Amino acid sequence: MSEMNIMPGGEMAKRPLKFFWVVDCSGSMSVDNKMQQVNYAIQSTIPDMRDAASENSRAQLLVQAMKFSTGAQWITAQPVKIEDYTWKDMSASGVTELGKAFDLLCGQLSIPPMTDRELPPVIVLLSDGQPTDSYKAQLDKLLKMPWGKKSVRVAIAIGKDADRDVLTEFTGNPEYVLDANNPQALVSMIKWASTLAKQVSEPKSRKIVDTPINNGGITIQPPVTIDVTLPDDFGDDVW
C-alpha cells in the first residue's frame, strides 16, 4: 500500500495533469475563418473543462497553449490551473515550422519541470498544412523522452491540405488523427479533444472514448480507444 500524500490542511494531494494545446497559426489558417473557429472552439471548452476538473478529486488539471508558424512560442509561459485559465486569441501569419513546436514541447516534458508523480500529459496538435522546416529530429527527440512516450497525443487535421502522414507520425496511430473538414466538425473535434484530460484521470489503464459527438446535427465518431499508462498506484484509495 502506498504512503498517503497529504497536503497541509489535511487534504489529499492531487496529481498534476498537464494539457497542451499546440496550434498551427501559419498564414493559411486565416483562410475561411479557420483561426477564428479555433479560437472560438477552444474558448468554449473552458467551462466544461473546469466543471470536469471540479468533480475530480484525483487530478489537478493544468493547461498551457502554444502557437507555431514562423517560429513557435508559448502563449502561456507556464502551465495554469484550469480554474484560473483564460484563452488568448491567436492570429494567423507566416509559415509552418512544426519542428520549432516540437522543440518547445521537449522543454516542457523534461524533468524538471515535469515530476515523476504526474499523470500522462495530453497534447492536442492542430494543423491545416504541411511543415516547412525539418521537424523529424525534434519529433524523434520528443518521442524518446520518458514523458513524451507516455503522453496522450491527438492531432486535428484541419481541411483537405493537412498532412495526415506527418500528424500520424506525431500521434503514433492514424486513428488518433481527427479530420475536421468544415467548421462544425472542427468545433466538435476540439470539444472532444478537451475531454481527454478527464479520460486520462480515470483510474483505469485503458480508456474507452467511443462516445459519439453531436454538434449542430452532425454526429462525429472519435477514435475508439486511447491507451494510457498510469502510475502503478493510481486509482488506489490511498496515495
Coordinates of C-alpha atoms in Angstrom, one line a residue:
M1 CA 0.0 0.0 0.0
S2 CA 1.5 3.4 -1.0
E3 CA 2.1 6.1 1.6
M4 CA -0.7 8.7 1.7
N5 CA 0.4 12.1 0.2
I6 CA -1.3 14.7 2.4
M7 CA -1.2 18.4 1.7
P8 CA -1.1 20.9 4.6
G9 CA -4.6 21.2 6.0
G10 CA -5.3 17.5 5.7
E11 CA -6.4 17.3 2.0
M12 CA -5.2 14.6 -0.3
A13 CA -2.7 15.9 -2.8
K14 CA -3.9 15.8 -6.4
R15 CA -1.6 14.5 -9.2
P16 CA -0.8 17.2 -11.8
L17 CA -2.2 16.5 -15.3
K18 CA -0.9 18.9 -17.9
F19 CA -2.9 19.6 -21.1
F20 CA -1.2 21.3 -24.0
W21 CA -2.9 23.0 -27.0
V22 CA -0.4 23.2 -29.9
V23 CA -1.9 25.4 -32.6
D24 CA -0.8 26.0 -36.2
C25 CA -1.1 29.7 -36.8
S26 CA 0.5 29.9 -40.2
G27 CA -1.0 32.2 -42.8
S28 CA -3.2 29.5 -44.4
M29 CA -5.2 29.4 -41.1
S30 CA -6.6 32.8 -42.0
V31 CA -8.4 31.3 -44.9
D32 CA -12.1 30.5 -44.4
N33 CA -12.0 31.8 -40.9
K34 CA -10.2 28.7 -39.6
M35 CA -8.2 30.7 -37.0
Q36 CA -11.4 32.3 -35.7
Q37 CA -13.1 28.9 -35.4
V38 CA -10.2 27.5 -33.4
N39 CA -10.3 30.5 -31.1
Y40 CA -14.0 30.2 -30.6
A41 CA -13.9 26.4 -30.1
I42 CA -11.1 26.3 -27.5
Q43 CA -12.6 29.2 -25.6
S44 CA -15.9 27.4 -25.5
T45 CA -14.4 24.3 -24.0
I46 CA -13.0 26.0 -20.9
P47 CA -16.2 26.0 -18.8
D48 CA -16.7 22.3 -19.4
M49 CA -13.1 21.5 -18.6
R50 CA -13.5 23.5 -15.3
D51 CA -16.7 21.6 -14.4
A52 CA -15.0 18.2 -15.0
A53 CA -11.9 19.3 -13.0
S54 CA -14.1 20.4 -10.1
E55 CA -15.5 16.9 -9.8
N56 CA -12.1 15.2 -9.9
S57 CA -10.5 14.5 -6.6
R58 CA -7.5 12.8 -8.1
A59 CA -6.0 15.2 -10.6
Q60 CA -5.2 18.9 -10.9
L61 CA -5.6 20.0 -14.5
L62 CA -3.0 22.4 -15.7
V63 CA -3.3 24.0 -19.2
Q64 CA -0.7 25.5 -21.5
A65 CA -1.1 26.8 -25.1
M66 CA 1.5 27.2 -27.8
K67 CA 1.3 28.7 -31.3
F68 CA 3.6 27.9 -34.1
S69 CA 4.1 29.5 -37.6
T70 CA 7.4 31.2 -38.4
G71 CA 8.9 30.1 -35.1
A72 CA 6.9 28.9 -32.0
Q73 CA 6.1 30.4 -28.7
W74 CA 4.1 29.7 -25.6
I75 CA 1.0 31.8 -25.2
T76 CA 1.0 30.8 -21.5
A77 CA 4.6 30.7 -20.3
Q78 CA 3.8 28.2 -17.6
P79 CA 1.0 25.7 -17.1
V80 CA -2.0 27.4 -15.5
K81 CA -4.7 25.7 -13.3
I82 CA -7.9 25.3 -15.3
E83 CA -9.7 27.3 -12.6
D84 CA -7.6 30.3 -13.5
Y85 CA -7.0 29.7 -17.2
T86 CA -8.2 32.1 -19.9
W87 CA -7.7 31.6 -23.6
K88 CA -5.8 34.3 -25.6
D89 CA -7.0 34.6 -29.2
M90 CA -4.4 33.7 -31.8
S91 CA -3.9 35.3 -35.2
A92 CA -2.5 33.7 -38.3
S93 CA 0.6 34.6 -40.4
G94 CA 3.9 33.1 -41.6
V95 CA 4.9 29.5 -42.4
T96 CA 4.6 26.2 -40.6
E97 CA 7.7 25.5 -38.6
L98 CA 6.5 22.4 -36.8
G99 CA 9.9 21.4 -35.6
K100 CA 10.1 24.6 -33.5
A101 CA 6.9 23.5 -31.8
F102 CA 8.2 20.0 -31.0
D103 CA 11.4 21.6 -29.7
L104 CA 9.4 23.8 -27.2
L105 CA 7.4 20.8 -26.1
C106 CA 10.6 18.9 -25.3
G107 CA 11.5 21.7 -22.9
Q108 CA 8.2 21.3 -21.0
L109 CA 8.3 17.5 -20.9
S110 CA 11.7 17.3 -19.4
I111 CA 12.3 16.6 -15.7
P112 CA 12.1 19.3 -14.4
P113 CA 9.6 21.0 -15.0
M114 CA 7.8 17.6 -15.1
T115 CA 7.9 15.4 -12.0
D116 CA 7.7 11.7 -11.7
R117 CA 4.4 11.7 -9.9
E118 CA 2.4 13.4 -12.7
L119 CA -0.3 11.8 -14.8
P120 CA 0.4 11.3 -18.5
P121 CA 0.3 14.7 -20.2
V122 CA -2.2 15.3 -23.0
I123 CA -1.0 17.0 -26.2
V124 CA -3.5 18.2 -28.8
L125 CA -1.9 19.4 -32.1
L126 CA -4.0 21.3 -34.6
S127 CA -2.7 21.9 -38.2
D128 CA -4.1 22.7 -41.6
G129 CA -1.0 22.3 -43.7
Q130 CA 2.5 20.8 -44.2
P131 CA 5.6 21.5 -42.2
T132 CA 8.0 24.0 -43.9
D133 CA 11.0 23.0 -41.7
S134 CA 12.9 19.9 -40.8
Y135 CA 10.9 18.5 -37.9
K136 CA 11.9 14.9 -37.7
A137 CA 14.9 15.3 -35.4
Q138 CA 12.8 17.2 -32.9
L139 CA 9.9 14.8 -33.1
D140 CA 12.2 11.9 -32.6
K141 CA 13.6 13.6 -29.5
L142 CA 10.1 14.2 -28.2
L143 CA 9.0 10.6 -28.7
K144 CA 12.1 9.2 -26.9
M145 CA 11.6 11.3 -23.8
P146 CA 10.0 9.4 -20.9
W147 CA 7.1 11.8 -20.7
G148 CA 6.9 12.1 -24.5
K149 CA 6.4 8.3 -24.7
K150 CA 3.8 8.3 -22.0
S151 CA 1.9 11.4 -23.3
V152 CA -1.6 11.1 -24.9
R153 CA -1.1 12.6 -28.3
V154 CA -4.0 13.6 -30.6
A155 CA -4.0 15.7 -33.8
I156 CA -6.7 17.5 -35.5
A157 CA -6.3 17.8 -39.3
I158 CA -8.0 21.0 -40.4
G159 CA -9.1 20.8 -44.1
K160 CA -8.0 18.7 -47.0
D161 CA -4.5 20.2 -47.3
A162 CA -3.4 19.0 -43.8
D163 CA -0.6 16.5 -43.9
R164 CA -2.1 13.4 -42.2
D165 CA 1.1 11.4 -42.6
V166 CA 3.0 13.9 -40.5
L167 CA 0.3 14.1 -37.9
T168 CA 0.2 10.3 -37.7
E169 CA 4.0 10.4 -37.0
F170 CA 3.2 12.6 -34.1
T171 CA 0.3 10.6 -32.7
G172 CA 1.8 7.2 -33.4
N173 CA -1.7 6.0 -34.6
P174 CA -3.7 7.1 -37.6
E175 CA -6.9 6.7 -35.6
Y176 CA -5.8 9.5 -33.3
V177 CA -5.7 11.9 -36.2
L178 CA -9.2 13.5 -36.4
D179 CA -10.4 15.1 -39.7
A180 CA -12.1 18.4 -39.5
N181 CA -13.2 19.3 -42.9
N182 CA -15.8 22.0 -42.0
P183 CA -16.4 24.5 -39.2
Q184 CA -18.9 22.3 -37.4
A185 CA -16.5 19.3 -37.4
L186 CA -13.6 21.5 -36.2
V187 CA -15.6 22.7 -33.2
S188 CA -16.8 19.2 -32.4
M189 CA -13.3 17.7 -32.6
I190 CA -11.8 20.4 -30.4
K191 CA -14.6 19.9 -27.9
W192 CA -14.0 16.1 -27.9
A193 CA -10.2 16.6 -27.5
S194 CA -10.8 18.8 -24.4
T195 CA -12.4 15.8 -22.7
L196 CA -9.2 13.7 -22.9
A197 CA -8.0 15.2 -19.6
K198 CA -11.0 13.6 -17.8
Q199 CA -10.4 10.3 -19.6
V200 CA -6.7 10.2 -18.6
S201 CA -7.5 10.9 -14.9
E202 CA -9.9 7.9 -14.7
P203 CA -8.4 5.1 -12.6
K204 CA -8.1 2.6 -15.4
S205 CA -5.2 1.5 -17.6
R206 CA -7.2 1.6 -20.8
K207 CA -9.5 4.4 -21.7
I208 CA -12.6 3.8 -23.9
V209 CA -13.6 7.1 -25.5
D210 CA -16.0 6.0 -28.2
T211 CA -18.9 8.3 -27.3
P212 CA -20.2 9.9 -30.5
I213 CA -20.3 13.7 -30.6
N214 CA -23.4 15.5 -31.8
N215 CA -22.8 19.1 -32.8
G216 CA -25.3 21.1 -34.9
G217 CA -27.0 17.9 -36.1
I218 CA -23.7 16.3 -37.2
T219 CA -22.6 13.2 -35.5
I220 CA -18.8 12.7 -35.2
Q221 CA -17.3 9.3 -34.2
P222 CA -14.0 9.8 -32.5
P223 CA -11.2 7.2 -32.1
V224 CA -12.5 4.2 -30.3
T225 CA -9.6 3.7 -27.8
I226 CA -6.9 5.7 -26.2
D227 CA -4.1 3.8 -24.4
V228 CA -2.7 5.4 -21.3
T229 CA 0.0 4.2 -19.0
L230 CA -0.9 5.3 -15.4
P231 CA 1.3 5.1 -12.3
D232 CA 1.0 1.7 -10.6
D233 CA -0.7 3.1 -7.5
F234 CA -3.1 5.4 -9.4
G235 CA -6.7 4.5 -8.7
D236 CA -6.0 3.3 -5.2
D237 CA -7.9 5.0 -2.3
V238 CA -4.6 6.0 -0.7
W239 CA -1.7 7.8 -2.4

